[in-house]
Tab-separated table of C-alpha atoms (C1' of nucleotides) in Angstrom:
chain	number	residue	atom	x	y	z
J	29	MET	CA	-2.718	34.041	-27.161
J	30	MET	CA	-5.100	32.411	-25.088
J	31	SER	CA	-8.886	33.281	-25.472
J	32	LYS	CA	-10.677	34.674	-22.643
J	33	THR	CA	-12.683	32.264	-19.896
J	34	ASP	CA	-16.287	32.609	-20.664
J	35	VAL	CA	-18.696	32.636	-17.767
J	36	ILE	CA	-22.347	32.678	-17.178
J	37	ILE	CA	-24.081	33.311	-13.998
J	38	ILE	CA	-27.222	31.628	-12.653
J	39	GLU	CA	-28.503	33.427	-9.359
J	40	ASP	CA	-31.643	34.835	-8.685
J	41	ASN	CA	-30.659	37.619	-6.334
J	42	GLU	CA	-29.945	40.742	-8.782
J	43	LEU	CA	-27.604	42.779	-6.431
J	44	LEU	CA	-25.253	39.541	-5.885
J	45	ARG	CA	-25.595	38.792	-9.752
J	46	ASP	CA	-24.487	42.057	-10.946
J	47	SER	CA	-21.755	42.426	-8.327
J	48	LEU	CA	-20.486	39.055	-9.201
J	49	LYS	CA	-20.816	39.866	-12.873
J	50	GLU	CA	-18.800	43.076	-12.361
J	51	ALA	CA	-16.150	41.529	-10.295
J	52	ILE	CA	-15.833	38.834	-13.188
J	53	ASN	CA	-15.417	41.618	-15.987
J	54	LYS	CA	-12.827	43.465	-14.065
J	55	SER	CA	-10.390	40.591	-14.602
J	56	SER	CA	-8.603	40.556	-17.772
J	57	SER	CA	-8.897	36.905	-18.368
J	58	ILE	CA	-12.335	36.233	-17.491
J	59	SER	CA	-15.382	37.706	-19.104
J	60	CYS	CA	-19.186	37.195	-17.894
J	61	ILE	CA	-20.818	36.655	-21.194
J	62	ASN	CA	-24.430	36.256	-19.632
J	63	ALA	CA	-26.322	36.247	-16.540
J	64	PHE	CA	-29.898	34.602	-15.359
J	65	GLY	CA	-32.183	34.861	-12.573
J	66	SER	CA	-33.645	31.451	-13.239
J	67	GLY	CA	-32.587	27.915	-14.492
J	68	GLU	CA	-35.267	27.880	-16.824
J	69	ALA	CA	-34.150	30.985	-18.664
J	70	ALA	CA	-30.573	29.838	-18.439
J	71	LEU	CA	-31.289	26.560	-20.228
J	72	GLU	CA	-33.526	28.251	-22.816
J	73	PHE	CA	-30.999	30.612	-23.913
J	74	ILE	CA	-28.244	28.209	-23.895
J	75	GLU	CA	-29.870	25.815	-25.903
J	76	SER	CA	-31.223	28.388	-28.661
J	77	GLU	CA	-27.927	30.215	-28.911
J	78	GLU	CA	-25.834	26.978	-28.518
J	79	LEU	CA	-23.724	28.668	-25.733
J	80	VAL	CA	-20.860	26.742	-24.484
J	81	PRO	CA	-19.424	28.572	-21.562
J	82	ASP	CA	-16.370	27.570	-19.789
J	83	ILE	CA	-17.772	28.049	-16.231
J	84	ILE	CA	-21.208	28.188	-14.918
J	85	LEU	CA	-21.587	29.827	-11.508
J	86	LEU	CA	-24.715	28.315	-10.121
J	87	ASP	CA	-26.869	29.211	-7.277
J	88	ILE	CA	-28.805	26.485	-5.442
J	89	GLY	CA	-31.574	28.212	-3.929
J	90	LEU	CA	-33.237	29.303	-7.076
J	91	PRO	CA	-37.065	29.776	-7.925
J	92	GLY	CA	-38.520	26.940	-10.017
J	93	MET	CA	-35.823	24.521	-10.898
J	94	SER	CA	-33.207	24.183	-8.219
J	95	GLY	CA	-29.784	24.383	-8.664
J	96	ILE	CA	-28.914	20.609	-8.046
J	97	GLU	CA	-31.848	19.745	-10.329
J	98	LEU	CA	-30.309	22.077	-13.127
J	99	ILE	CA	-26.684	20.568	-13.158
J	100	PRO	CA	-27.654	17.559	-15.288
J	101	GLU	CA	-29.525	19.643	-17.625
J	102	LEU	CA	-26.872	21.729	-18.242
J	103	LYS	CA	-24.286	18.977	-18.407
J	104	LYS	CA	-26.682	17.614	-21.121
J	105	LEU	CA	-26.553	21.069	-23.412
J	106	SER	CA	-22.802	21.849	-22.694
J	107	PRO	CA	-20.862	18.779	-21.189
J	108	SER	CA	-17.535	20.729	-21.228
J	109	SER	CA	-18.791	23.542	-18.991
J	110	LYS	CA	-17.452	23.325	-15.188
J	111	ILE	CA	-19.778	23.932	-12.829
J	112	ILE	CA	-19.133	26.119	-9.758
J	113	ILE	CA	-21.933	25.978	-6.997
J	114	ILE	CA	-22.186	29.425	-5.200
J	115	THR	CA	-24.587	29.153	-2.225
J	116	ILE	CA	-25.527	29.868	1.243
J	117	HIS	CA	-26.732	26.041	1.649
J	118	ASP	CA	-23.873	23.930	3.298
J	119	ASP	CA	-25.954	21.227	4.538
J	120	ASP	CA	-24.646	17.451	3.889
J	121	GLU	CA	-27.650	16.766	1.522
J	122	ASN	CA	-26.970	19.657	-1.062
J	123	VAL	CA	-23.189	19.253	-0.867
J	124	PHE	CA	-23.592	15.452	-1.420
J	125	ASN	CA	-25.980	15.922	-4.412
J	126	ALA	CA	-24.031	18.785	-6.044
J	127	ILE	CA	-20.902	16.473	-5.983
J	128	CYS	CA	-22.632	13.679	-7.327
J	129	ALA	CA	-24.238	15.717	-10.184
J	130	GLY	CA	-20.667	16.604	-11.187
J	131	ALA	CA	-20.198	20.089	-9.638
J	132	SER	CA	-16.392	21.239	-9.821
J	133	GLY	CA	-16.445	23.486	-6.970
J	134	TYR	CA	-18.475	24.537	-3.894
J	135	LEU	CA	-18.210	27.890	-2.559
J	136	LEU	CA	-20.256	29.717	-0.125
J	137	LYS	CA	-21.419	33.220	-0.440
J	138	ASP	CA	-19.349	35.036	2.053
J	139	LEU	CA	-16.719	34.736	-0.547
J	140	SER	CA	-15.043	37.903	-1.814
J	141	SER	CA	-15.280	38.904	-5.336
J	142	ASN	CA	-11.595	38.286	-5.501
J	143	GLY	CA	-11.964	34.588	-3.999
J	144	ILE	CA	-14.590	33.986	-6.908
J	145	VAL	CA	-12.155	34.870	-9.763
J	146	ASN	CA	-9.365	32.953	-8.223
J	147	SER	CA	-11.701	29.883	-7.875
J	148	ILE	CA	-12.595	30.221	-11.738
J	149	SER	CA	-8.760	30.232	-12.210
J	150	GLU	CA	-8.479	27.193	-10.008
J	151	VAL	CA	-11.138	25.182	-12.086
J	152	MET	CA	-9.689	26.270	-15.365
J	153	ASN	CA	-6.428	24.754	-14.167
J	154	GLY	CA	-7.951	21.490	-13.265
J	155	GLY	CA	-8.727	22.134	-9.442
J	156	ALA	CA	-11.749	21.954	-7.468
J	157	PRO	CA	-12.039	25.141	-4.982
J	158	MET	CA	-14.023	24.638	-2.124
J	159	ASN	CA	-14.661	26.297	1.020
J	160	SER	CA	-12.688	24.706	3.823
J	161	HIS	CA	-15.876	23.880	5.790
J	162	ILE	CA	-17.456	22.249	2.867
J	163	ALA	CA	-14.144	20.264	1.995
J	164	LYS	CA	-14.465	19.429	5.862
J	165	LYS	CA	-17.960	18.020	5.251
J	166	VAL	CA	-16.679	16.063	2.218
J	167	LEU	CA	-13.867	14.457	4.006
J	168	ASN	CA	-16.268	13.183	6.523
J	169	MET	CA	-18.741	11.809	4.374
J	170	PHE	CA	-15.977	10.163	2.405
J	171	ARG	CA	-14.561	8.796	5.447
J	172	ASP	CA	-17.878	7.487	6.613
J	173	GLN	CA	-18.576	5.832	3.411
J	174	ASN	CA	-15.221	3.516	3.758
J	175	VAL	CA	-14.687	2.742	7.229
J	176	LYS	CA	-14.105	-0.897	7.265
J	177	SER	CA	-16.742	-2.511	10.050
J	178	SER	CA	-14.757	-5.044	12.439
J	179	GLY	CA	-17.269	-5.306	15.032
J	180	TYR	CA	-18.304	-8.863	14.228
J	181	SER	CA	-14.699	-10.545	14.937
J	182	LEU	CA	-14.852	-12.880	12.147
J	183	SER	CA	-11.894	-15.218	12.013
J	184	ASP	CA	-9.472	-15.139	8.924
J	185	ARG	CA	-11.313	-18.232	7.571
J	186	GLU	CA	-14.798	-16.910	7.951
J	187	LYS	CA	-14.048	-13.677	6.199
J	188	GLU	CA	-12.250	-15.759	3.260
J	189	ILE	CA	-15.289	-17.903	3.120
J	190	LEU	CA	-17.768	-14.785	3.313
J	191	ALA	CA	-15.648	-13.204	0.673
J	192	LEU	CA	-16.325	-16.363	-1.602
J	193	LEU	CA	-19.917	-16.166	-0.878
J	194	VAL	CA	-20.127	-12.522	-1.969
J	195	ASP	CA	-18.317	-13.751	-5.122
J	196	GLY	CA	-21.532	-15.817	-5.606
J	197	LEU	CA	-19.853	-19.514	-5.035
J	198	SER	CA	-21.984	-22.395	-3.616
J	199	LYS	CA	-20.802	-24.482	-0.818
J	200	LYS	CA	-19.432	-26.918	-3.015
J	201	GLN	CA	-17.513	-24.685	-5.184
J	202	ILE	CA	-16.023	-23.026	-1.991
J	203	ALA	CA	-15.054	-26.315	-0.556
J	204	GLU	CA	-13.131	-27.034	-3.861
J	205	ASN	CA	-11.627	-23.734	-3.839
J	206	ILE	CA	-9.930	-24.088	-0.551
J	207	PHE	CA	-9.288	-27.640	-0.616
J	208	LEU	CA	-11.939	-28.377	2.483
J	209	SER	CA	-14.798	-30.680	3.014
J	210	HIS	CA	-18.163	-29.186	2.124
J	211	HIS	CA	-19.086	-29.970	5.558
J	212	THR	CA	-16.453	-27.629	7.049
J	213	VAL	CA	-17.594	-25.083	4.876
J	214	ASP	CA	-21.128	-25.459	5.815
J	215	SER	CA	-19.755	-25.320	9.379
J	216	HIS	CA	-17.861	-22.221	8.764
J	217	ILE	CA	-20.989	-20.514	7.172
J	218	ARG	CA	-23.109	-21.065	10.182
J	219	ASN	CA	-20.860	-19.320	12.440
J	220	ILE	CA	-20.593	-16.555	10.202
J	221	TYR	CA	-24.545	-16.674	10.200
J	222	ALA	CA	-24.492	-16.553	14.013
J	223	LYS	CA	-21.770	-13.862	13.948
J	224	LEU	CA	-23.673	-11.643	11.610
J	225	GLU	CA	-27.156	-12.533	13.295
J	226	VAL	CA	-28.559	-13.485	9.955
J	227	HIS	CA	-30.157	-16.729	8.688
J	228	SER	CA	-29.873	-16.500	4.948
J	229	ARG	CA	-26.905	-16.298	2.533
J	230	SER	CA	-28.815	-13.301	1.123
J	231	SER	CA	-28.551	-11.391	4.348
J	232	ALA	CA	-25.131	-12.368	5.136
J	233	ILE	CA	-23.952	-11.007	1.715
J	234	SER	CA	-25.999	-7.670	1.932
J	235	LYS	CA	-24.641	-7.131	5.372
J	236	ALA	CA	-20.888	-7.984	4.227
J	237	ILE	CA	-20.930	-5.458	1.390
J	238	LYS	CA	-23.027	-2.519	3.041
J	239	GLU	CA	-21.149	-2.798	6.117
J	240	LYS	CA	-17.859	-3.275	4.229
J	241	LEU	CA	-16.823	-6.310	6.222
J	242	LEU	CA	-14.117	-7.631	4.109
N	18	MET	CA	-6.768	34.938	26.130
N	19	MET	CA	-6.829	32.326	24.209
N	20	SER	CA	-3.853	29.854	24.431
N	21	LYS	CA	-1.304	29.288	21.528
N	22	THR	CA	-1.991	26.579	18.878
N	23	ASP	CA	0.575	23.737	19.650
N	24	VAL	CA	1.933	22.290	16.712
N	25	ILE	CA	4.486	19.314	16.290
N	26	ILE	CA	6.025	18.449	12.861
N	27	ILE	CA	6.877	15.104	11.455
N	28	GLU	CA	9.289	15.483	8.310
N	29	ASP	CA	12.481	13.560	7.607
N	30	ASN	CA	13.767	16.640	5.414
N	31	GLU	CA	15.905	18.656	7.862
N	32	LEU	CA	15.697	21.766	5.544
N	33	LEU	CA	11.914	21.748	5.268
N	34	ARG	CA	11.351	20.460	8.892
N	35	ASP	CA	13.211	24.013	9.881
N	36	SER	CA	11.476	26.074	7.478
N	37	LEU	CA	8.252	24.866	8.712
N	38	LYS	CA	8.931	25.445	12.306
N	39	GLU	CA	10.434	28.905	11.756
N	40	ALA	CA	7.485	29.880	9.636
N	41	ILE	CA	4.966	28.689	12.233
N	42	ASN	CA	6.715	30.405	15.159
N	43	LYS	CA	6.833	33.540	13.601
N	44	SER	CA	3.002	33.631	13.921
N	45	SER	CA	1.833	35.115	17.187
N	46	SER	CA	-0.942	32.563	17.990
N	47	ILE	CA	0.792	29.166	16.854
N	48	SER	CA	3.976	27.887	18.226
N	49	CYS	CA	5.589	24.554	17.085
N	50	ILE	CA	6.512	22.593	20.182
N	51	ASN	CA	8.275	19.970	18.780
N	52	ALA	CA	9.731	18.484	15.333
N	53	PHE	CA	10.579	14.885	14.502
N	54	GLY	CA	12.493	13.242	11.632
N	55	SER	CA	10.730	9.884	11.967
N	56	GLY	CA	7.127	8.678	12.931
N	57	GLU	CA	8.992	6.327	15.520
N	58	ALA	CA	10.761	9.219	17.035
N	59	ALA	CA	7.543	11.149	17.343
N	60	LEU	CA	5.656	8.367	18.827
N	61	GLU	CA	8.035	7.677	21.390
N	62	PHE	CA	8.050	11.095	22.447
N	63	ILE	CA	4.540	11.953	22.440
N	64	GLU	CA	3.919	8.746	24.457
N	65	SER	CA	6.586	9.323	27.098
N	66	GLU	CA	5.962	13.014	27.642
N	67	GLU	CA	2.134	12.467	27.060
N	68	LEU	CA	2.137	15.240	24.538
N	69	VAL	CA	-1.249	16.819	23.368
N	70	PRO	CA	-0.550	18.750	20.414
N	71	ASP	CA	-3.578	20.782	18.707
N	72	ILE	CA	-2.150	20.088	14.976
N	73	ILE	CA	0.195	17.584	13.648
N	74	LEU	CA	2.005	18.447	10.179
N	75	LEU	CA	2.709	14.971	8.670
N	76	ASP	CA	4.668	14.012	5.851
N	77	ILE	CA	3.855	10.895	4.008
N	78	GLY	CA	7.286	9.907	2.809
N	79	LEU	CA	8.878	9.198	5.977
N	80	PRO	CA	11.736	6.474	6.624
N	81	GLY	CA	10.557	3.684	8.277
N	82	MET	CA	6.877	3.730	9.188
N	83	SER	CA	4.983	5.688	6.800
N	84	GLY	CA	2.857	8.681	7.398
N	85	ILE	CA	-0.159	6.935	6.382
N	86	GLU	CA	0.667	4.127	8.834
N	87	LEU	CA	1.558	6.323	11.451
N	88	ILE	CA	-1.932	8.483	11.679
N	89	PRO	CA	-3.822	5.763	13.397
N	90	GLU	CA	-1.021	5.496	16.028
N	91	LEU	CA	-1.025	9.075	16.558
N	92	LYS	CA	-4.785	8.901	17.081
N	93	LYS	CA	-4.441	6.287	19.398
N	94	LEU	CA	-2.057	8.280	21.825
N	95	SER	CA	-3.467	11.929	21.100
N	96	PRO	CA	-7.035	11.543	19.670
N	97	SER	CA	-7.702	15.197	19.785
N	98	SER	CA	-4.909	16.090	17.641
N	99	LYS	CA	-5.782	17.270	14.191
N	100	ILE	CA	-3.419	16.047	11.283
N	101	ILE	CA	-2.645	17.916	8.125
N	102	ILE	CA	-0.757	15.742	5.630
N	103	ILE	CA	2.053	17.957	3.844
N	104	THR	CA	3.658	16.109	1.085
N	105	ILE	CA	4.496	15.614	-2.533
N	106	HIS	CA	2.583	12.644	-2.920
N	107	ASP	CA	-0.652	13.393	-4.702
N	108	ASP	CA	-1.679	10.009	-6.073
N	109	ASP	CA	-5.382	8.588	-5.378
N	110	GLU	CA	-4.312	5.893	-3.337
N	111	ASN	CA	-2.252	7.869	-0.553
N	112	VAL	CA	-5.209	10.399	-0.653
N	113	PHE	CA	-7.660	7.913	-0.108
N	114	ASN	CA	-5.633	6.021	2.684
N	115	ALA	CA	-5.000	9.464	4.628
N	116	ILE	CA	-8.601	10.740	4.346
N	117	CYS	CA	-9.852	7.504	5.650
N	118	ALA	CA	-7.422	7.163	8.055
N	119	GLY	CA	-8.673	10.441	9.353
N	120	ALA	CA	-6.544	13.418	8.318
N	121	SER	CA	-7.966	16.957	8.369
N	122	GLY	CA	-6.241	18.607	5.562
N	123	TYR	CA	-3.952	17.406	2.689
N	124	LEU	CA	-1.618	19.909	1.491
N	125	LEU	CA	1.283	19.704	-1.248
N	126	LYS	CA	4.854	20.724	-0.438
N	127	ASP	CA	4.743	23.692	-2.630
N	128	LEU	CA	2.696	25.638	-0.489
N	129	SER	CA	4.177	28.939	0.879
N	130	SER	CA	5.111	29.275	4.487
N	131	ASN	CA	2.037	31.523	4.872
N	132	GLY	CA	-0.460	29.058	3.432
N	133	ILE	CA	0.624	26.532	5.968
N	134	VAL	CA	-0.032	28.975	8.631
N	135	ASN	CA	-3.373	29.759	6.952
N	136	SER	CA	-4.152	26.073	6.750
N	137	ILE	CA	-3.696	25.525	10.534
N	138	SER	CA	-5.751	28.282	11.362
N	139	GLU	CA	-8.466	26.744	8.791
N	140	VAL	CA	-8.280	23.514	10.722
N	141	MET	CA	-8.419	24.911	14.377
N	142	ASN	CA	-11.873	26.409	13.133
N	143	GLY	CA	-13.308	23.410	11.782
N	144	GLY	CA	-12.183	23.369	8.574
N	145	ALA	CA	-10.381	21.030	6.004
N	146	PRO	CA	-7.934	22.864	3.877
N	147	MET	CA	-6.970	21.207	0.936
N	148	ASN	CA	-4.807	21.809	-2.390
N	149	SER	CA	-7.124	22.439	-5.137
N	150	HIS	CA	-6.199	19.685	-7.005
N	151	ILE	CA	-6.529	17.091	-4.227
N	152	ALA	CA	-9.915	18.565	-3.783
N	153	LYS	CA	-10.598	17.682	-7.038
N	154	LYS	CA	-9.429	14.121	-6.815
N	155	VAL	CA	-11.381	13.776	-3.913
N	156	LEU	CA	-14.432	15.075	-5.272
N	157	ASN	CA	-14.133	12.488	-8.261
N	158	MET	CA	-13.559	9.536	-6.119
N	159	PHE	CA	-16.515	10.607	-4.186
N	160	ARG	CA	-18.835	10.855	-7.154
N	161	ASP	CA	-17.381	7.638	-8.824
N	162	GLN	CA	-18.495	5.675	-5.316
N	163	ASN	CA	-21.947	7.355	-5.618
N	164	VAL	CA	-22.880	7.118	-9.226
N	165	LYS	CA	-25.950	4.981	-9.941
N	166	SER	CA	-25.529	2.277	-12.565
N	167	SER	CA	-28.533	2.058	-14.913
N	168	GLY	CA	-27.262	-0.091	-17.833
N	169	TYR	CA	-29.174	-3.163	-17.039
N	170	SER	CA	-32.804	-1.628	-17.910
N	171	LEU	CA	-34.384	-3.552	-15.309
N	172	SER	CA	-38.213	-2.793	-14.952
N	173	ASP	CA	-39.973	-1.335	-11.661
N	174	ARG	CA	-41.199	-4.584	-10.657
N	175	GLU	CA	-37.670	-6.083	-11.173
N	176	LYS	CA	-36.082	-3.379	-9.264
N	177	GLU	CA	-38.988	-3.638	-6.499
N	178	ILE	CA	-38.216	-7.514	-6.109
N	179	LEU	CA	-34.358	-7.166	-6.510
N	180	ALA	CA	-34.470	-4.686	-3.580
N	181	LEU	CA	-36.506	-7.340	-1.663
N	182	LEU	CA	-33.874	-9.952	-2.426
N	183	VAL	CA	-31.210	-7.635	-0.999
N	184	ASP	CA	-33.198	-7.496	1.919
N	185	GLY	CA	-32.915	-10.910	2.341
N	186	LEU	CA	-36.304	-12.360	1.827
N	187	SER	CA	-37.316	-15.885	0.164
N	188	LYS	CA	-39.480	-16.128	-2.779
N	189	LYS	CA	-42.477	-17.118	-0.656
N	190	GLN	CA	-41.768	-14.122	1.436
N	191	ILE	CA	-41.636	-11.513	-1.227
N	192	ALA	CA	-44.532	-12.935	-2.997
N	193	GLU	CA	-46.499	-12.389	0.450
N	194	ASN	CA	-45.065	-8.772	0.735
N	195	ILE	CA	-46.300	-7.623	-2.723
N	196	PHE	CA	-49.438	-9.838	-2.833
N	197	LEU	CA	-48.131	-12.193	-5.747
N	198	SER	CA	-47.966	-15.744	-6.572
N	199	HIS	CA	-44.552	-17.194	-5.832
N	200	HIS	CA	-44.624	-18.452	-9.530
N	201	THR	CA	-44.717	-14.755	-10.687
N	202	VAL	CA	-41.704	-13.781	-8.021
N	203	ASP	CA	-40.022	-16.682	-9.563
N	204	SER	CA	-40.271	-15.353	-12.973
N	205	HIS	CA	-39.218	-12.058	-12.290
N	206	ILE	CA	-36.316	-13.340	-10.498
N	207	ARG	CA	-35.195	-15.144	-13.734
N	208	ASN	CA	-35.577	-12.250	-15.567
N	209	ILE	CA	-33.470	-10.110	-13.304
N	210	TYR	CA	-30.803	-13.207	-13.220
N	211	ALA	CA	-30.823	-12.873	-17.203
N	212	LYS	CA	-30.740	-9.072	-17.313
N	213	LEU	CA	-27.693	-8.886	-14.694
N	214	GLU	CA	-25.937	-12.150	-16.524
N	215	VAL	CA	-25.669	-14.023	-13.083
N	216	HIS	CA	-27.284	-17.582	-12.136
N	217	SER	CA	-27.524	-16.992	-8.583
N	218	ARG	CA	-29.240	-14.742	-5.901
N	219	SER	CA	-25.833	-14.125	-4.223
N	220	SER	CA	-24.302	-12.727	-7.487
N	221	ALA	CA	-27.523	-10.842	-8.227
N	222	ILE	CA	-27.398	-9.162	-4.982
N	223	SER	CA	-23.663	-8.495	-4.800
N	224	LYS	CA	-23.959	-6.965	-8.436
N	225	ALA	CA	-26.880	-4.802	-7.049
N	226	ILE	CA	-25.255	-3.392	-4.141
N	227	LYS	CA	-21.750	-3.101	-5.610
N	228	GLU	CA	-23.087	-1.271	-8.804
N	229	LYS	CA	-25.870	0.644	-6.964
N	230	LEU	CA	-28.541	-0.424	-9.142
N	231	LEU	CA	-31.402	0.225	-6.576
U	7	DT	C1'	-51.532	-3.520	-37.197
U	8	DT	C1'	-48.475	-6.563	-35.883
U	9	DA	C1'	-44.975	-7.855	-32.832
U	10	DT	C1'	-42.348	-7.000	-28.530
U	11	DC	C1'	-42.069	-6.835	-24.114
U	12	DA	C1'	-43.747	-6.538	-19.386
U	13	DA	C1'	-46.356	-8.855	-15.992
U	14	DT	C1'	-48.882	-12.607	-14.298
U	15	DC	C1'	-49.494	-17.750	-13.061
U	16	DA	C1'	-48.079	-23.103	-13.395
U	17	DC	C1'	-45.727	-27.816	-12.728
U	18	DG	C1'	-42.034	-30.700	-11.852
U	19	DC	C1'	-37.203	-31.958	-10.552
U	20	DA	C1'	-32.289	-31.890	-9.491
U	21	DA	C1'	-29.499	-29.239	-6.810
U	22	DA	C1'	-28.583	-26.513	-2.936
U	23	DT	C1'	-29.721	-24.307	1.501
U	24	DG	C1'	-30.389	-23.900	6.544
U	25	DC	C1'	-30.294	-26.125	10.734
U	26	DG	C1'	-30.237	-29.657	14.348
U	27	DT	C1'	-26.840	-32.768	16.447
U	28	DG	C1'	-22.990	-34.319	17.109
U	29	DA	C1'	-17.432	-35.464	17.040
U	30	DT	C1'	-11.738	-34.226	16.950
U	31	DT	C1'	-7.730	-31.624	16.549
U	32	DT	C1'	-5.194	-27.419	16.782
U	33	DT	C1'	-4.608	-22.926	18.417
U	34	DT	C1'	-4.886	-19.233	21.418
U	35	DA	C1'	-5.492	-16.852	25.757
U	36	DA	C1'	-5.994	-16.744	30.408
X	26	DT	C1'	-1.927	-25.605	32.659
X	27	DT	C1'	-6.152	-25.269	31.510
X	28	DA	C1'	-10.323	-23.371	29.251
X	29	DA	C1'	-12.005	-21.095	25.345
X	30	DA	C1'	-12.012	-20.573	20.511
X	31	DA	C1'	-11.169	-21.733	15.824
X	32	DA	C1'	-10.984	-25.196	12.541
X	33	DT	C1'	-12.046	-29.381	10.981
X	34	DC	C1'	-15.427	-33.306	9.417
X	35	DA	C1'	-20.242	-36.069	9.337
X	36	DC	C1'	-25.316	-37.408	8.544
X	37	DG	C1'	-30.058	-36.233	7.845
X	38	DC	C1'	-34.199	-33.597	6.727
X	39	DA	C1'	-37.598	-29.766	5.588
X	40	DT	C1'	-37.270	-26.327	2.967
X	41	DT	C1'	-35.538	-23.287	-0.948
X	42	DT	C1'	-33.675	-22.342	-5.125
X	43	DG	C1'	-32.473	-22.408	-10.109
X	44	DC	C1'	-34.234	-23.745	-14.321
X	45	DG	C1'	-36.866	-26.292	-18.150
X	46	DT	C1'	-41.042	-25.495	-20.366
X	47	DG	C1'	-44.908	-24.020	-20.884
X	48	DA	C1'	-49.515	-20.033	-20.788
X	49	DT	C1'	-52.574	-15.702	-20.637
X	50	DT	C1'	-53.127	-10.651	-20.545
X	51	DG	C1'	-52.082	-6.385	-21.364
X	52	DA	C1'	-49.240	-2.243	-22.875
X	53	DT	C1'	-46.448	-0.189	-26.163
X	54	DA	C1'	-43.726	0.655	-30.047
X	55	DA	C1'	-42.455	-0.162	-34.891
DNA sequence: TTATCAATCACGCAAATGCGTGATTTTTAA
DNA sequence: TTAAAAATCACGCATTTGCGTGATTGATAA
C-alpha cells in the first residue's frame, strides 16, 4: 500500500492554519504532519528533525521572512518537497518570483478545503494546480516574453547578417560565411544600424537579443 | 439580462464535435452557434458572415491548416474572441506555440463535457483554464527562461562593466562612467572574456544576455 | 604567513570597426 | 512603366578593439 502524503503548512493566520490542517487530516490519503506560523520556525524544525514532507503549503505574507524568500531555503533543506503557494497576493511580481523560485502550484485563499486537498493530489501526480486567474497572468507573462518584435522591417539579408553578428563573427568572417565582399557586409551592417537606430555592434546585438528580432 | 456566450467549435472528429456541441447547448448560458471540421471552413464562414463568437474551441490536429497556424488568422478576423485549445497534443512545442499565438486556455481531450463548459465560463470571467499537467509544463518553461546563470564567478566589478558593455558603451565611455582609467577597464574586459571563454565584445554581450548573467 | 585573487594602471601594435561618400544591378511595389 | 527599396561592391580614415606583456596595491583564504 502507498504511504500517506506528508504535508506541512506555513501560515501565520492561526484560524486558516488550523482549518487547513483539519481539512487535510480528514482525507484518508494525506496527513498534515506539522504546521508553523512563520518561516523561521519551519526552517528550524525541518533542519533539526530532518523532516522531508512531500508537500509544503506556503503563505506569502508571513511575518519576518516572506514566503518567496523562504522557497530557496526550503528547497535547500528538502529538495524533493513540492511547494504550493496559498496566498491573497495575486500580483505579477509575487507570481513571477514564486514560479521562478520553483513553486509547483499557486492557489488563492478563497479556495475551498476540498479544493486544497484536490490540489495536493494534483501536485503528487505531477501537475501544477493554479487558480484560473493566476494561470491567465502566467500565460500573459509567458507570451509577452516570447513575442517576436517585427517593427524594424529588416530585410532577410539583414536579419541573416544580424544573426551572424549575434554569433560573434567579424565582418570578414561573415563575408566568408555567406560569400560576399566584406564591403557588402559593411554596407548591410550600416543599414541594420540605421534601422535599429544604433551606432555600434554592441547596441545592435543587445537590441536584437532583448527584443527578439531574429 | 446578460446575453448567451456564443461558442464555435473547430474539430475534425465528428463524434467529438457533436458531443461537444451537445454538451454546450445543454447549458443555459452558453450556445454553440456553429461547428466546423477544418480551419479553412471556419475561416471562410467567419469572414463571410462576419461572425464574432465569444469563444472558439480549437483542436490542434486538424486536416490542412493546423490549429496553431489558425490562431493568428482567427485573431485577425475576430480579435475579441477567446480561443481555448482542446487537444491530445501536450508536447512543449505545441503548448509553447499556442500560448505565444494567444490562446486563452489549454485543455486535453480527456476532459468531461462538464469540464469544458466550466472552462468556458472561466475564460469569460477572465481566467485561463489549463489542464494541471499543461500548467506544469508552462511553469517549467517559464522558470527555465528566467533562471539566472551564475556559473562564471564574475566579480562585482566585472558584472558592472559587463552591464555597461551590454548597454553599448565603449571602453572610454565606461572609464568615464565609473571613474577609472581606460586601461583598467580594458583589463577588466580581458578578465571577463577569459571567464566567459570568448574573444570578442559581441560574444560576451550575447552570452551575457542569453544566459542572463546580470 | 604566504600565496592567490581582485582591482588598479601602463605602452604598443595589428586588426577591426564606424562612417563619409560614392557606384551598379536587381527586385519589388505603386 | 517608373520609382523605391534591396543587394551588391569600393576607398579612405579616425577611432576602437583585442591582446602581449608588464607593474602595484590590497584583501582574503590556505
